[in-house]
XYZ file of C-alpha atoms in Angstrom:
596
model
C 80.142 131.946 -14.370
C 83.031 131.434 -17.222
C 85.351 132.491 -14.741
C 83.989 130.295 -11.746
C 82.662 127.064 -13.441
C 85.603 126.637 -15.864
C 88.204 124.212 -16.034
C 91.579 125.421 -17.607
C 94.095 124.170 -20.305
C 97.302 125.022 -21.685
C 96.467 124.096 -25.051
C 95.017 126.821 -27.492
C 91.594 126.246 -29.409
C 92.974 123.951 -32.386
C 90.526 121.900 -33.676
C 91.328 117.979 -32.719
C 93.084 115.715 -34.229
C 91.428 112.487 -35.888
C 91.220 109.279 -33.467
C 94.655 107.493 -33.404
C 95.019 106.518 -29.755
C 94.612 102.337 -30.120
C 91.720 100.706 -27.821
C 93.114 98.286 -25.911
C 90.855 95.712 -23.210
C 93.456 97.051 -20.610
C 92.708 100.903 -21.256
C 88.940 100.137 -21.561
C 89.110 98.156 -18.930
C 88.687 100.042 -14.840
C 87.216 100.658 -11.889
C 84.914 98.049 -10.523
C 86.989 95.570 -13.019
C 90.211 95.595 -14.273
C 92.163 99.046 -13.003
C 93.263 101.206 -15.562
C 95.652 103.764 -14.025
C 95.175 106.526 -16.183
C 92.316 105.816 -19.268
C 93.093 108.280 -21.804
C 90.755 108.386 -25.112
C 91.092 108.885 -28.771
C 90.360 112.643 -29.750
C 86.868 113.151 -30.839
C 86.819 112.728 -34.806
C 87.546 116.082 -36.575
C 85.562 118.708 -38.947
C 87.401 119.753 -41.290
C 88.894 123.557 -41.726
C 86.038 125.704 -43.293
C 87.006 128.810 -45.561
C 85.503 132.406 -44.218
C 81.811 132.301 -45.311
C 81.088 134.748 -47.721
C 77.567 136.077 -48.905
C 75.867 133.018 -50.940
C 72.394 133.153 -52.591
C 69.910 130.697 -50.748
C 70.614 127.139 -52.079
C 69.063 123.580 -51.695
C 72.567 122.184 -51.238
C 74.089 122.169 -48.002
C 76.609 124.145 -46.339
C 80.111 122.393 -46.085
C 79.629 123.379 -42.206
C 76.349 121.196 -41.767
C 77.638 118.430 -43.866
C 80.929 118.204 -41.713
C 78.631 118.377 -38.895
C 76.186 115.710 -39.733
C 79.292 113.637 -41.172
C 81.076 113.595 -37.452
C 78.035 113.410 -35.668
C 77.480 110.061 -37.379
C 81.599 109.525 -36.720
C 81.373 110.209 -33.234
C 78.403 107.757 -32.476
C 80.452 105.229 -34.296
C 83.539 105.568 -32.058
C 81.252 105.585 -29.116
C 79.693 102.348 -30.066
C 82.759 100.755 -31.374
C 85.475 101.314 -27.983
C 82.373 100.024 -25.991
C 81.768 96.424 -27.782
C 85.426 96.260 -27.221
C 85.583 95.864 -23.497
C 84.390 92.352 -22.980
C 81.414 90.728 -20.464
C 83.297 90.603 -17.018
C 83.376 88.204 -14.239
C 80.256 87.753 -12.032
C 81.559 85.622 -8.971
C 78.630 84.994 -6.600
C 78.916 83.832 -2.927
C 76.677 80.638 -3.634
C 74.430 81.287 -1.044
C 71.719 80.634 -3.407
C 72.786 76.920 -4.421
C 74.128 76.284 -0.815
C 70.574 76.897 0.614
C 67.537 75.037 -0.709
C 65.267 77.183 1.160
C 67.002 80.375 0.297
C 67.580 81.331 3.602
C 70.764 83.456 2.204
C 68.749 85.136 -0.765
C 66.363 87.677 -0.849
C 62.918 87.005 -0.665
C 61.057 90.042 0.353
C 57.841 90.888 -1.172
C 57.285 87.249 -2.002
C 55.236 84.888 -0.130
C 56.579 83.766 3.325
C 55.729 80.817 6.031
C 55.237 81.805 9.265
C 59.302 81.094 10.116
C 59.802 83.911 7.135
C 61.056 81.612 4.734
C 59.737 82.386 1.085
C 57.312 79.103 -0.683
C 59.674 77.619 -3.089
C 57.327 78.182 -5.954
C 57.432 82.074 -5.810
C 61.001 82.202 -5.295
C 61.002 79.493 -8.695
C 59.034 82.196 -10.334
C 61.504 84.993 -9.340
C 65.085 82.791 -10.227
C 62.970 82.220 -13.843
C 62.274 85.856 -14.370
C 65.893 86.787 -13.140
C 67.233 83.720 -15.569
C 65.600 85.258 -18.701
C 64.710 88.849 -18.019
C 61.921 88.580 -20.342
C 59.463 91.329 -18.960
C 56.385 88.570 -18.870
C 58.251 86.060 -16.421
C 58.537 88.967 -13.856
C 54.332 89.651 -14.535
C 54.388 86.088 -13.300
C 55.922 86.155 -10.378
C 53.453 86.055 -7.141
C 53.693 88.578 -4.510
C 53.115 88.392 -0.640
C 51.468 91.950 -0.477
C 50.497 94.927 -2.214
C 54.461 96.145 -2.370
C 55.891 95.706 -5.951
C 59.542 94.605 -7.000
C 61.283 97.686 -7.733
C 62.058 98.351 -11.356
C 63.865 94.552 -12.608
C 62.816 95.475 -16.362
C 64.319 98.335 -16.216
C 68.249 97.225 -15.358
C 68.191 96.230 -19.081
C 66.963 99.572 -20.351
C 70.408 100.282 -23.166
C 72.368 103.472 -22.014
C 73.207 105.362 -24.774
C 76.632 106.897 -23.075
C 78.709 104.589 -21.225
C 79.032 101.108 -21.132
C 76.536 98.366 -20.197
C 75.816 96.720 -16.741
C 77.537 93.094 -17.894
C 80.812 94.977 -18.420
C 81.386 96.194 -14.709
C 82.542 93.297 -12.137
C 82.617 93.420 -8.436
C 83.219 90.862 -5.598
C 80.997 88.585 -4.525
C 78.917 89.566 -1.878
C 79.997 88.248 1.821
C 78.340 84.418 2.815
C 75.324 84.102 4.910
C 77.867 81.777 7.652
C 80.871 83.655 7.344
C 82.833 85.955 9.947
C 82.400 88.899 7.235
C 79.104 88.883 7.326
C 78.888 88.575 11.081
C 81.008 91.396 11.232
C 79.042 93.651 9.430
C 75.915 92.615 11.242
C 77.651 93.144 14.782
C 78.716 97.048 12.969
C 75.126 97.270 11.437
C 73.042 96.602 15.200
C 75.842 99.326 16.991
C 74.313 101.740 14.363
C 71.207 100.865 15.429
C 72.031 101.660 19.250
C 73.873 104.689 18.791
C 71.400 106.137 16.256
C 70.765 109.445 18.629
C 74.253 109.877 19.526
C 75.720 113.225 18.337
C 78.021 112.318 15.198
C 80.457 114.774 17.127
C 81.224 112.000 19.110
C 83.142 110.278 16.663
C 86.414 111.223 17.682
C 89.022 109.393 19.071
C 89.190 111.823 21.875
C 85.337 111.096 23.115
C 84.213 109.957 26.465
C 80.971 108.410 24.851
C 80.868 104.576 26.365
C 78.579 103.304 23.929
C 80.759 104.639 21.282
C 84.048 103.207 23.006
C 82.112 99.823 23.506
C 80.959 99.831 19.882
C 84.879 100.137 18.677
C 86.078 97.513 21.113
C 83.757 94.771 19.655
C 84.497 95.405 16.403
C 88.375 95.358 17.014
C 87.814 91.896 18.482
C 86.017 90.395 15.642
C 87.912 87.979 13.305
C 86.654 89.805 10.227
C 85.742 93.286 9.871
C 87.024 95.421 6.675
C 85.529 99.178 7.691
C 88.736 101.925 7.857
C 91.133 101.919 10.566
C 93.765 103.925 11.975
C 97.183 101.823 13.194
C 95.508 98.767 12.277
C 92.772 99.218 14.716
C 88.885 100.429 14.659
C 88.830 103.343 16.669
C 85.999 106.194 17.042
C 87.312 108.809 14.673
C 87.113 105.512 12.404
C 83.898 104.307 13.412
C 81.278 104.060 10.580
C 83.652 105.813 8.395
C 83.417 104.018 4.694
C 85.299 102.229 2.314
C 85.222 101.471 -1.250
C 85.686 97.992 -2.413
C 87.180 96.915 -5.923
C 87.085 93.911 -8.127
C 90.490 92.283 -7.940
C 90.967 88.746 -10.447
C 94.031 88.127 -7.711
C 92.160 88.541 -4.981
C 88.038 86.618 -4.462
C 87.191 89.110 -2.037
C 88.526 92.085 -3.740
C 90.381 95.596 -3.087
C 89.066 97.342 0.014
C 90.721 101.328 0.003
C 90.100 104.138 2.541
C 88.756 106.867 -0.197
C 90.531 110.026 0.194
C 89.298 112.464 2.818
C 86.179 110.771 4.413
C 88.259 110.216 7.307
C 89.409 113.900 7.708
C 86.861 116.214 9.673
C 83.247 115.781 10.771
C 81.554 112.700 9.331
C 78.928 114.190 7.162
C 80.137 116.569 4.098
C 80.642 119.946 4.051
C 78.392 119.493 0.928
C 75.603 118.473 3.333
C 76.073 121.461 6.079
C 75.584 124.468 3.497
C 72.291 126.648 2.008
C 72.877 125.623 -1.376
C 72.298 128.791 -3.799
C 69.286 128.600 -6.214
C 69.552 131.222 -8.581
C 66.308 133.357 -6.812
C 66.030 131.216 -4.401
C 67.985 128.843 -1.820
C 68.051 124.766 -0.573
C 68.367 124.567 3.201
C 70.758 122.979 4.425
C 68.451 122.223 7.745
C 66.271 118.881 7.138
C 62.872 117.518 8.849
C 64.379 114.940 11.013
C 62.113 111.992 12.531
C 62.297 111.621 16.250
C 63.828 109.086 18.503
C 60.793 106.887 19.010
C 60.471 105.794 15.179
C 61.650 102.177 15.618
C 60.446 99.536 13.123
C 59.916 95.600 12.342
C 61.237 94.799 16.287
C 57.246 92.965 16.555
C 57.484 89.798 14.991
C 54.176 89.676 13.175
C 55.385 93.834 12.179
C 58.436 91.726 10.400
C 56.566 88.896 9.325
C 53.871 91.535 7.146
C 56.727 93.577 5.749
C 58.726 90.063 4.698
C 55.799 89.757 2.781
C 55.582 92.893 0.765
C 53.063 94.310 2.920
C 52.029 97.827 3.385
C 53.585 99.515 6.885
C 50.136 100.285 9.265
C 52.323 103.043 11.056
C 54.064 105.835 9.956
C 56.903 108.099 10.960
C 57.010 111.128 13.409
C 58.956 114.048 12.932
C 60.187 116.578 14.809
C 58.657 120.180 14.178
C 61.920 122.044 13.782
C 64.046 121.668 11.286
C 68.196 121.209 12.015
C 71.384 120.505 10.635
C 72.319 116.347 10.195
C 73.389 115.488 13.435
C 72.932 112.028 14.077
C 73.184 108.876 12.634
C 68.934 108.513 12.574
C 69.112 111.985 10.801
C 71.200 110.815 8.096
C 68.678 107.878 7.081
C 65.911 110.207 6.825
C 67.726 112.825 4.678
C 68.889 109.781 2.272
C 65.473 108.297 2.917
C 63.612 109.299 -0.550
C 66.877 110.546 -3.125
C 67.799 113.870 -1.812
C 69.004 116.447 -4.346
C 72.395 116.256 -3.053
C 73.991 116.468 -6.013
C 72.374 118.997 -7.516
C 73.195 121.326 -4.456
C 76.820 120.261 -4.134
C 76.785 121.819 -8.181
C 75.242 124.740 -7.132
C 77.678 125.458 -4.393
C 80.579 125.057 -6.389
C 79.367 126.823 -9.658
C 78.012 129.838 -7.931
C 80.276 132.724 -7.262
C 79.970 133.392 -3.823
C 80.723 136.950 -1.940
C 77.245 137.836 -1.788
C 75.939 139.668 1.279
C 73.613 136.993 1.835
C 75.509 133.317 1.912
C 72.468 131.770 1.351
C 72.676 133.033 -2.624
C 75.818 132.362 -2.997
C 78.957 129.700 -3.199
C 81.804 129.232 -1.369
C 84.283 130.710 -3.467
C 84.444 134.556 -4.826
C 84.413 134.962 -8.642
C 87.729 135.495 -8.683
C 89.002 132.316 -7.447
C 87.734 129.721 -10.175
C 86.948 126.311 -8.726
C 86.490 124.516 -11.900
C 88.741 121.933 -13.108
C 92.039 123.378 -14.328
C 91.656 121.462 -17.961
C 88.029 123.551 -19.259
C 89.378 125.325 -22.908
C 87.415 128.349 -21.763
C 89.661 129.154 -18.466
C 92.063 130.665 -21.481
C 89.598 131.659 -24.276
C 90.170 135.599 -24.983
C 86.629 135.425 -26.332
C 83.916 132.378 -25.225
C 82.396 131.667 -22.075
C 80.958 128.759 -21.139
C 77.031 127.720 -21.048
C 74.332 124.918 -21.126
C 75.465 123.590 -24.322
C 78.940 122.738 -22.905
C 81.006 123.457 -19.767
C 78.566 125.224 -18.170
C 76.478 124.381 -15.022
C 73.498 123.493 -17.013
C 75.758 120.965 -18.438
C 76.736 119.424 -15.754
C 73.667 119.041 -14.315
C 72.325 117.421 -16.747
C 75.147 114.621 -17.090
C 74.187 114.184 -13.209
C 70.760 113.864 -14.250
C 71.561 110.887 -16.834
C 74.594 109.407 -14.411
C 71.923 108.911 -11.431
C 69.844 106.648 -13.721
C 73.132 104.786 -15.347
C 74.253 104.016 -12.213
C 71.038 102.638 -10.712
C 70.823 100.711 -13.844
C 74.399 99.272 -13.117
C 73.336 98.474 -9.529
C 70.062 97.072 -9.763
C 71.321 94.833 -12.538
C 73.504 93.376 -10.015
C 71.030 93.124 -7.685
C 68.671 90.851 -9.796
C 70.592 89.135 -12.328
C 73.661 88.269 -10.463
C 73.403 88.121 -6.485
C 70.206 88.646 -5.039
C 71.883 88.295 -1.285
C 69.987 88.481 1.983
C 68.747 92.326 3.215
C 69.861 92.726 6.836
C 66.274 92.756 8.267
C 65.908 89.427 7.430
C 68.871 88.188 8.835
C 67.849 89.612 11.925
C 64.993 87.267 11.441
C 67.258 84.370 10.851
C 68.952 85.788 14.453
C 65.850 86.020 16.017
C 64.743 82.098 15.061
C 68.262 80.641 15.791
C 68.090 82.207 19.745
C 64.626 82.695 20.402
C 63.149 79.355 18.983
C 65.820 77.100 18.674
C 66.583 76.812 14.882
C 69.515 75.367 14.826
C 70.043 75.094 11.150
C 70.712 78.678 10.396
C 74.039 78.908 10.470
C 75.070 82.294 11.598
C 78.497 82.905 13.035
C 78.906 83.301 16.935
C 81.046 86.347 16.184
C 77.625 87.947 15.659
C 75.610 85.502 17.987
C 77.760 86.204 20.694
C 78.004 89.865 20.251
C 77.492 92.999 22.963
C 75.476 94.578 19.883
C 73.070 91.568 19.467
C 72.691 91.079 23.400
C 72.163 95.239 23.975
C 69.713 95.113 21.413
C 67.748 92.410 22.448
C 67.839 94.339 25.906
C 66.339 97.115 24.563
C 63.679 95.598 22.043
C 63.046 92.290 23.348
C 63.614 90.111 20.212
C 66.883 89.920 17.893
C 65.152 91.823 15.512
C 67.119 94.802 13.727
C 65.573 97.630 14.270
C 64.757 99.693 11.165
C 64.266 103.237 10.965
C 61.544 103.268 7.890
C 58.432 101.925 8.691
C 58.869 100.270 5.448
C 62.249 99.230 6.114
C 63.764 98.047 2.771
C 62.715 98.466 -0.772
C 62.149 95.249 -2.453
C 65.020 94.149 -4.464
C 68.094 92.845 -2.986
C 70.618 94.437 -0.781
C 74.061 93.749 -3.089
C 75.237 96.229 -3.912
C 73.401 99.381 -2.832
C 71.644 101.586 -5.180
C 72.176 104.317 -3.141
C 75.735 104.353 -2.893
C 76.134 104.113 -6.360
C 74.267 107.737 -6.810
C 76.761 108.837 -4.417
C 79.815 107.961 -6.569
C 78.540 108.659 -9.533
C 77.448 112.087 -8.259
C 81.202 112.766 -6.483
C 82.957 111.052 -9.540
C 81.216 113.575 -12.069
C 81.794 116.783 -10.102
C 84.907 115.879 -9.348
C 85.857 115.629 -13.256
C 84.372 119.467 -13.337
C 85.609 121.468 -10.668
C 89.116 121.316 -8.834
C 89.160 119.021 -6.232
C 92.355 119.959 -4.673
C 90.890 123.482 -3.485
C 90.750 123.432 0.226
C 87.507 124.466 1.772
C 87.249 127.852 3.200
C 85.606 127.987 7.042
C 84.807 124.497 7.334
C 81.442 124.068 9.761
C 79.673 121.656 11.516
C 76.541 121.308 13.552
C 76.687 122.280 17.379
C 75.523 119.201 19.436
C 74.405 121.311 21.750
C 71.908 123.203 19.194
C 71.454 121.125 16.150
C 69.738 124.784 14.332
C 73.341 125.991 14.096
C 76.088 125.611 12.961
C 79.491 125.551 14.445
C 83.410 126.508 13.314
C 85.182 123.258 12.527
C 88.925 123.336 13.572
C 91.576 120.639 12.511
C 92.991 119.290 9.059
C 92.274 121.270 5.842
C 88.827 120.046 4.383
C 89.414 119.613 0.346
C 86.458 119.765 -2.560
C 87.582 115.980 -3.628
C 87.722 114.653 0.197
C 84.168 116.365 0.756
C 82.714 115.369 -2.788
C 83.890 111.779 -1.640
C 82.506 112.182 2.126
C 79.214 113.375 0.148
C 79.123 109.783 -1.767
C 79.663 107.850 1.390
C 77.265 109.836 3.522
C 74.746 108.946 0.920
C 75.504 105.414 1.029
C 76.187 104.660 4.450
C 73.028 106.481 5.696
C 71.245 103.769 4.645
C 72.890 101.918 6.890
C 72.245 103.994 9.752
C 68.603 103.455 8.547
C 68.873 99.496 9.286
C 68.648 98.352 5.444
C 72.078 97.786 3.899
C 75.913 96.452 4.710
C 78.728 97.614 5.084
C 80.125 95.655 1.948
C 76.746 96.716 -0.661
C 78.159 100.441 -0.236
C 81.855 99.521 -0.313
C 80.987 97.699 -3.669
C 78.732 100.681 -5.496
C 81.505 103.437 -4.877
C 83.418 101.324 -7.494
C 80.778 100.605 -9.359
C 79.650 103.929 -9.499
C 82.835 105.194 -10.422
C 83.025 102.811 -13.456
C 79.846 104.008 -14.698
C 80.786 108.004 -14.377
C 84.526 106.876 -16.106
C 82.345 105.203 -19.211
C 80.216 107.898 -19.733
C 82.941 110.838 -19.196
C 84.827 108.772 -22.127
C 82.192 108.489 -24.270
C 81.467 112.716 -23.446
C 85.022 113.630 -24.095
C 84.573 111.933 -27.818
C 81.355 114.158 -28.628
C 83.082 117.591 -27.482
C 84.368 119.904 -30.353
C 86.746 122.077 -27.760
C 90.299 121.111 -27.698
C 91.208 120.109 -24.329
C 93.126 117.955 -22.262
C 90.464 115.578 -20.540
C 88.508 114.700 -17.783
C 91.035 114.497 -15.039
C 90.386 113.466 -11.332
C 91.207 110.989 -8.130
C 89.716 107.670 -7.807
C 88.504 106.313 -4.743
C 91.257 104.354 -4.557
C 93.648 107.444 -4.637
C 94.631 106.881 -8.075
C 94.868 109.165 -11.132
C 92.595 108.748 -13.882
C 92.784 111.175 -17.087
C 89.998 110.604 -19.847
């Protein structure tokens, strides 16, 4: 594995030099906040040059080696500490739903107590803004619930990472209005996702015959505001449900939407996603238990009304019998459904040699073609090899480990303490009471109320309910920005800092449509690691909205975020390292350069 999970540097094995590189709020400063270009850290503090040991009779004083040691150690956690009380609180711009709506119509109130219109009782939501006002872990015991569902995990947003930076230091946009053409937009995209859930992703292309795909792009190019990717200033269906990331901008209130390089190239879902991943003895299919067509949730009114209020679900999903590759939009939201290992098998992939007879034991690239990052001191040591202490796979995976649960930190934080915006479920319910009873005081924009996607699925269901595909539909904390996505990043954003991203993908594949158990040669522009690692984040993301349950704009928001998270805790893991080497260097999602 030294030769496959490596990352090369021209430098030699020197030991560092002592921190001199001046920390600046601009260079501290990236990602979801202020952009950075390229963040490059102070050296790790040195240990000094120790003589050739020599034989020494056992003595209660220590070695000069473990006092060095123990002297940087304590060096090291000071730096760490120190560059991160630098970067100050950031911005926290809100989209004042929650002040322009006394009956928090615009907020989210699931899992609370409801009327029968679905709008929460003022005195549990009172409970709720207290708890989220003080975060003191007995005003959230207070809080009365609707149902047997709990809040998910507000206490532990404030849990203190000890490598990175913390959740008040990260901005991103406010989420879109309740009223606004934004919003509407992404609710017209969000209810075509829900119609076209069983259409082969294959049929993505701009090439495709599909009419429900066609019809889905021609609405959206028609609507007055709708940020998802397009080609030649137009939606069209090798665009569709593609994904953007979306940045915080101080120029600009509703921030920096980019196309993130490569999730427009190819099939939709990832390479990373389509391929056995190799398990030392054993293997992860790539082929997933997918639920079938029928599994439709929360179009009943009373269903809605139950779940609103944090009830159990009284059905449950059925799944197909056979296992296949992702093929569908419904099959994504099930394999992002409860936190796949994706990451974890996209690691495996790239850090096992592959060549074996069997492909399911091995990675895509023979040992002899390294795929780690060109900057690892070991690509040139004459005499060290990477392992689990640094460098090696081990290592990585275990900075995944930590990253997935910084970056749901960062995003849940949001959620509670900061926007707490409305889950699209129960703006569907808003939708449903605005045309079905006559509630004329919910303002929703006639972009959306006027839509094909609102009027086909009201033909299908009978009510302007969104259909979910979880019988659960949401978990109960708010929808910006999505917790999900953020995993994604993070997960793309670390790998890419590990293995070269600029390798192009050897015999790129994709499900038949035809037969979903196998898979078929994919033909057209060269797939890359980084464009794929990238897809990877996005398919995890955006899945969920497949599934009914987020925007497009909570996904667009966590790449960022998750980015910023992986960028504070690769700078904080560059200062503990004692190999000489150049730094964590990879893309952003915003097709920038970043070196740590």
């Amino acid at each position: 594995m030294a030769n496959h999970l490596t990352i090369s540097t021209e430098s030699d094995l020197a030991p560092p030099a002592l921190p001199t590189t001046a920390v600046t709020r601009r260079s501290l400063l990236g990602g979801a906040g202020i952009a950075v270009g390229a963040a490059v850290l102070a050296s790790p503090p040195s240990m000094p040059g120790i003589a050739p040991a020599a034989a020494q009779p056992v003595s209660a004083d220590p070695r000069p080696l473990d006092a060095a040691f123990k002297r940087r150690a304590f060096e090291v956690r000071g730096v760490c500490a120190s560059n991160n009380e630098k970067i100050p609180i950031a911005p926290h711009p809100t989209n004042g739903d929650e002040a322009r709506y006394t009956n928090k119509i615009g907020s989210d109130s699931r899992g609370l107590p409801h009327d029968k219109r679905g709008e929460v009782e003022q005195a549990a939501w009172q409970a709720l803004y207290t708890a989220c006002q003080s975060g003191d872990p007995a005003d959230f015991e207070k809080i009365p619930l609707g149902g047997t569902r709990k809040l998910v995990n507000p206490v532990g947003t404030q849990a203190v990472s000890l490598s990175g930076i913390n959740p008040t230091q990260i901005a991103i946009p406010p989420a879109p209005a309740l009223a606004s053409a934004e919003r509407a937009g992404e609710a017209v995209e969000v209810y075509w996702q829900s119609l076209l859930r069983d259409v082969p992703l294959t049929e993505l292309r701009d090439d495709t015959s599909n009419r429900d795909v066609l019809s889905a792009t021609e609405e959206l190019n028609k609507l007055a505001d709708f940020r998802g990717p397009k080609s030649g200033g137009r939606v069209t269906p090798g665009t569709l449900f593609r994904a953007n990331a979306l940045y915080f901008d101080p120029a600009d209130p509703r921030g920096r939407s980019v196309t993130p390089p490569g999730v427009l190239d190819g099939p939709l879902i990832s390479q990373f996603l389509l391929r056995d991943a190799p398990y030392a003895a054993q293997w992860i299919s790539a082929q997933i238990r997918t639920a079938l067509p029928a599994n439709e949730f929360l179009t009943e009114y009373e269903e809605w009304l139950a779940i609103q209020n944090g009830a159990a679900p009284k059905r449950q999903l059925q799944f197909d019998a056979t296992p296949r590759y992702i093929t569908t939009g419904r099959d994504l939201a099930e394999y992002i459904h409860t936190g796949p290992a994706l990451g974890w098998a996209a690691a495996l992939i790239l850090a096992t040699p592959g060549g074996g007879t069997d492909q399911r034991y091995s990675g895509i690239y023979p040992p002899t073609e390294a795929v780690s990052y060109p900057s690892n001191p070991y690509r040139k040591s004459k005499t060290q090899s990477p392992a689990g202490a640094t460098f090696g796979l081990p290592y990585v995976q275990a900075l995944l480990a930590t990253a997935i649960s910084n970056s749901v930190r960062a995003s849940y934080w949001q959620k509670y303490f900061v926007h707490r915006a409305v889950r699209p479920e129960a703006y569907g319910g808003l939708a449903h009471h605005r045309l079905a009873n006559d509630v004329s005081d919910y303002p929703l924009h006639d972009n959306f109320l006027k839509s094909e996607a609102l009027d086909r699925s009201k033909a299908k269901y009978g009510t302007y309910l969104l259909s979910q595909t979880y019988p659960e539909a949401a978990p109960l904390h708010s929808t910006y920005p999505g917790g999900a996505t953020s995993v994604g990043a993070i997960t793309a954003t670390m790998l890419k800092a590990f293995f070269d991203e600029s390798r192009v993908i050897a015999n790129p594949v994709q499900p038949d449509p035809a037969d979903p158990t196998r898979l078929v040669p994919y033909s057209g522009p060269p797939l890359t690691v980084g464009g794929e690692l990238n897809k990877l984040a996005v398919n995890f993301g955006f899945g969920r909205n497949w599934a009914g349950i987020h925007w497009r704009s909570d996904a667009s928001a966590s790449m960022a975020l998750g980015e910023e998270v992986a960028i504070g805790m690769l700078r904080d893991e560059r200062t503990t390292l004692r190999e000489p080497f150049d730094g964590f260097s990879f893309t952003r999602f915003d097709g920038s350069r970043v070196t740590i």
